[in-house]
Amino acid sequence: MLKILLALPPIISIAHICLAIILFLFNIEYAGNLFILFFLPVTLVTLIHIYIAVVDNSLAKSEHIGYALVHIPFSITFSLLALLLFIPKDNGGNHAKNPLLQCVDKSEAECLNTFYLPNNSQ
C-alpha cells in the first residue's frame, strides 16, 4: 500500500497536465471552478506526503521531507503550467487593435499618439 502511495504523486501530476493538454487541444470548454481543477491535485499530493510521513516508519523523516520537497513543487509547477493553457486569449477582455492596423491612413504623429492614449479614449 505504501509503495502505491509513493508512486501516486508523480502520476497525479503527470495525469493532471495531460488532462489539461487534452482539454486544450480538443477545445473543450471547462465551465467549472478553475480553483478545484488546478489546486485539487496539489492538495492531494501534499496530503499524500503528510500521510506517508506520519504513517511510514521504514524511511527516516529526513528522507520523507526530501521526497516531499521534490514532489510538492513538481506538482505545483505542473498545475500552474496546466493553468496557463486556460488563460483567455483576449487577455481578460482587453480587445486591443492590431498595432499594424492602427497606423493605416494616419500621419506619423497620429500613429504615435494612438500608442500613448488609453484604450478607452481611442
Tab-separated table of C-alpha atoms in Angstrom:
chain	number	residue	atom	x	y	z
A	1	MET	CA	0.000	0.000	0.000
A	2	LEU	CA	2.748	2.416	0.916
A	3	LYS	CA	4.633	1.830	-2.337
A	4	ILE	CA	1.483	2.704	-4.254
A	5	LEU	CA	1.174	5.920	-2.250
A	6	LEU	CA	4.802	6.763	-3.009
A	7	ALA	CA	4.145	6.364	-6.733
A	8	LEU	CA	0.886	8.346	-6.766
A	9	PRO	CA	2.176	11.967	-6.534
A	10	PRO	CA	4.137	11.959	-9.824
A	11	ILE	CA	1.363	10.003	-11.539
A	12	ILE	CA	-1.249	12.505	-10.356
A	13	SER	CA	0.872	15.434	-11.543
A	14	ILE	CA	1.543	13.971	-14.977
A	15	ALA	CA	-2.100	12.923	-15.436
A	16	HIS	CA	-3.127	16.440	-14.443
A	17	ILE	CA	-1.038	18.132	-17.132
A	18	CYS	CA	-2.133	15.544	-19.710
A	19	LEU	CA	-5.780	16.244	-18.905
A	20	ALA	CA	-5.222	19.980	-19.324
A	21	ILE	CA	-3.462	19.440	-22.661
A	22	ILE	CA	-6.272	17.192	-23.891
A	23	LEU	CA	-8.902	19.761	-22.872
A	24	PHE	CA	-6.883	22.457	-24.633
A	25	LEU	CA	-6.217	20.518	-27.847
A	26	PHE	CA	-9.813	19.424	-28.306
A	27	ASN	CA	-11.135	22.918	-27.434
A	28	ILE	CA	-13.226	21.541	-24.595
A	29	GLU	CA	-14.595	24.434	-22.591
A	30	TYR	CA	-14.315	23.829	-18.864
A	31	ALA	CA	-17.172	25.689	-17.200
A	32	GLY	CA	-16.446	24.599	-13.646
A	33	ASN	CA	-14.342	26.083	-10.907
A	34	LEU	CA	-10.706	26.510	-12.036
A	35	PHE	CA	-9.552	26.506	-8.425
A	36	ILE	CA	-10.846	22.954	-7.984
A	37	LEU	CA	-9.452	21.782	-11.316
A	38	PHE	CA	-5.933	23.052	-10.733
A	39	PHE	CA	-5.346	23.068	-6.990
A	40	LEU	CA	-7.069	19.830	-6.054
A	41	PRO	CA	-4.148	17.736	-7.386
A	42	VAL	CA	-1.651	19.892	-5.434
A	43	THR	CA	-3.691	19.444	-2.268
A	44	LEU	CA	-3.984	15.713	-2.868
A	45	VAL	CA	-0.217	15.336	-3.413
A	46	THR	CA	0.512	17.341	-0.260
A	47	LEU	CA	-1.898	15.254	1.816
A	48	ILE	CA	-0.373	12.018	0.489
A	49	HIS	CA	3.074	13.215	1.562
A	50	ILE	CA	1.855	14.195	5.010
A	51	TYR	CA	0.164	10.803	5.418
A	52	ILE	CA	3.301	8.942	4.321
A	53	ALA	CA	5.493	10.997	6.660
A	54	VAL	CA	3.230	10.210	9.628
A	55	VAL	CA	2.487	6.525	8.952
A	56	ASP	CA	5.649	5.153	7.313
A	57	ASN	CA	8.463	4.150	9.632
A	58	SER	CA	10.620	2.401	7.021
A	59	LEU	CA	12.197	5.679	5.927
A	60	ALA	CA	13.814	8.358	8.036
A	61	LYS	CA	11.931	11.613	8.476
A	62	SER	CA	14.651	13.442	6.524
A	63	GLU	CA	14.025	11.106	3.564
A	64	HIS	CA	10.293	11.838	3.766
A	65	ILE	CA	10.986	15.564	3.848
A	66	GLY	CA	13.364	15.292	0.882
A	67	TYR	CA	10.824	13.278	-1.077
A	68	ALA	CA	8.105	15.817	-0.309
A	69	LEU	CA	10.372	18.752	-1.194
A	70	VAL	CA	10.822	17.244	-4.640
A	71	HIS	CA	7.263	16.164	-5.414
A	72	ILE	CA	5.208	19.014	-3.979
A	73	PRO	CA	6.948	21.758	-6.054
A	74	PHE	CA	6.802	19.378	-9.033
A	75	SER	CA	3.038	19.108	-8.573
A	76	ILE	CA	2.615	22.867	-8.119
A	77	THR	CA	4.662	23.544	-11.257
A	78	PHE	CA	2.604	21.167	-13.362
A	79	SER	CA	-0.641	22.610	-12.013
A	80	LEU	CA	0.404	26.161	-12.827
A	81	LEU	CA	1.603	25.092	-16.275
A	82	ALA	CA	-1.772	23.471	-16.849
A	83	LEU	CA	-3.450	26.683	-15.734
A	84	LEU	CA	-1.557	28.639	-18.411
A	85	LEU	CA	-3.448	26.716	-21.077
A	86	PHE	CA	-6.735	28.174	-19.808
A	87	ILE	CA	-5.821	31.877	-19.753
A	88	PRO	CA	-8.249	33.676	-22.087
A	89	LYS	CA	-6.710	34.599	-25.420
A	90	ASP	CA	-8.148	38.120	-25.274
A	91	ASN	CA	-6.202	38.859	-22.068
A	92	GLY	CA	-9.223	39.250	-19.830
A	93	GLY	CA	-11.349	41.402	-22.096
A	94	ASN	CA	-8.687	43.786	-23.411
A	95	HIS	CA	-9.609	43.889	-27.090
A	96	ALA	CA	-6.666	45.908	-28.381
A	97	LYS	CA	-6.410	46.606	-32.071
A	98	ASN	CA	-3.657	45.125	-34.133
A	99	PRO	CA	-0.725	47.600	-33.852
A	100	LEU	CA	-0.017	47.349	-37.570
A	101	LEU	CA	-3.571	48.374	-38.428
A	102	GLN	CA	-3.655	51.341	-36.019
A	103	CYS	CA	-1.389	53.436	-38.259
A	104	VAL	CA	-3.177	52.935	-41.592
A	105	ASP	CA	-4.134	56.296	-43.177
A	106	LYS	CA	-2.641	58.326	-40.299
A	107	SER	CA	0.280	60.657	-40.067
A	108	GLU	CA	3.303	59.656	-38.027
A	109	ALA	CA	2.261	61.887	-35.094
A	110	GLU	CA	-1.285	60.487	-35.065
A	111	CYS	CA	0.079	56.969	-35.226
A	112	LEU	CA	2.401	57.533	-32.253
A	113	ASN	CA	-0.422	59.152	-30.253
A	114	THR	CA	-2.577	56.030	-30.598
A	115	PHE	CA	0.050	54.050	-28.713
A	116	TYR	CA	0.207	56.544	-25.835
A	117	LEU	CA	-3.543	57.068	-25.342
A	118	PRO	CA	-5.504	54.714	-23.087
A	119	ASN	CA	-7.722	52.162	-24.863
A	120	ASN	CA	-10.997	53.826	-23.804
A	121	SER	CA	-10.141	57.143	-25.490
A	122	GLN	CA	-9.489	55.681	-28.949
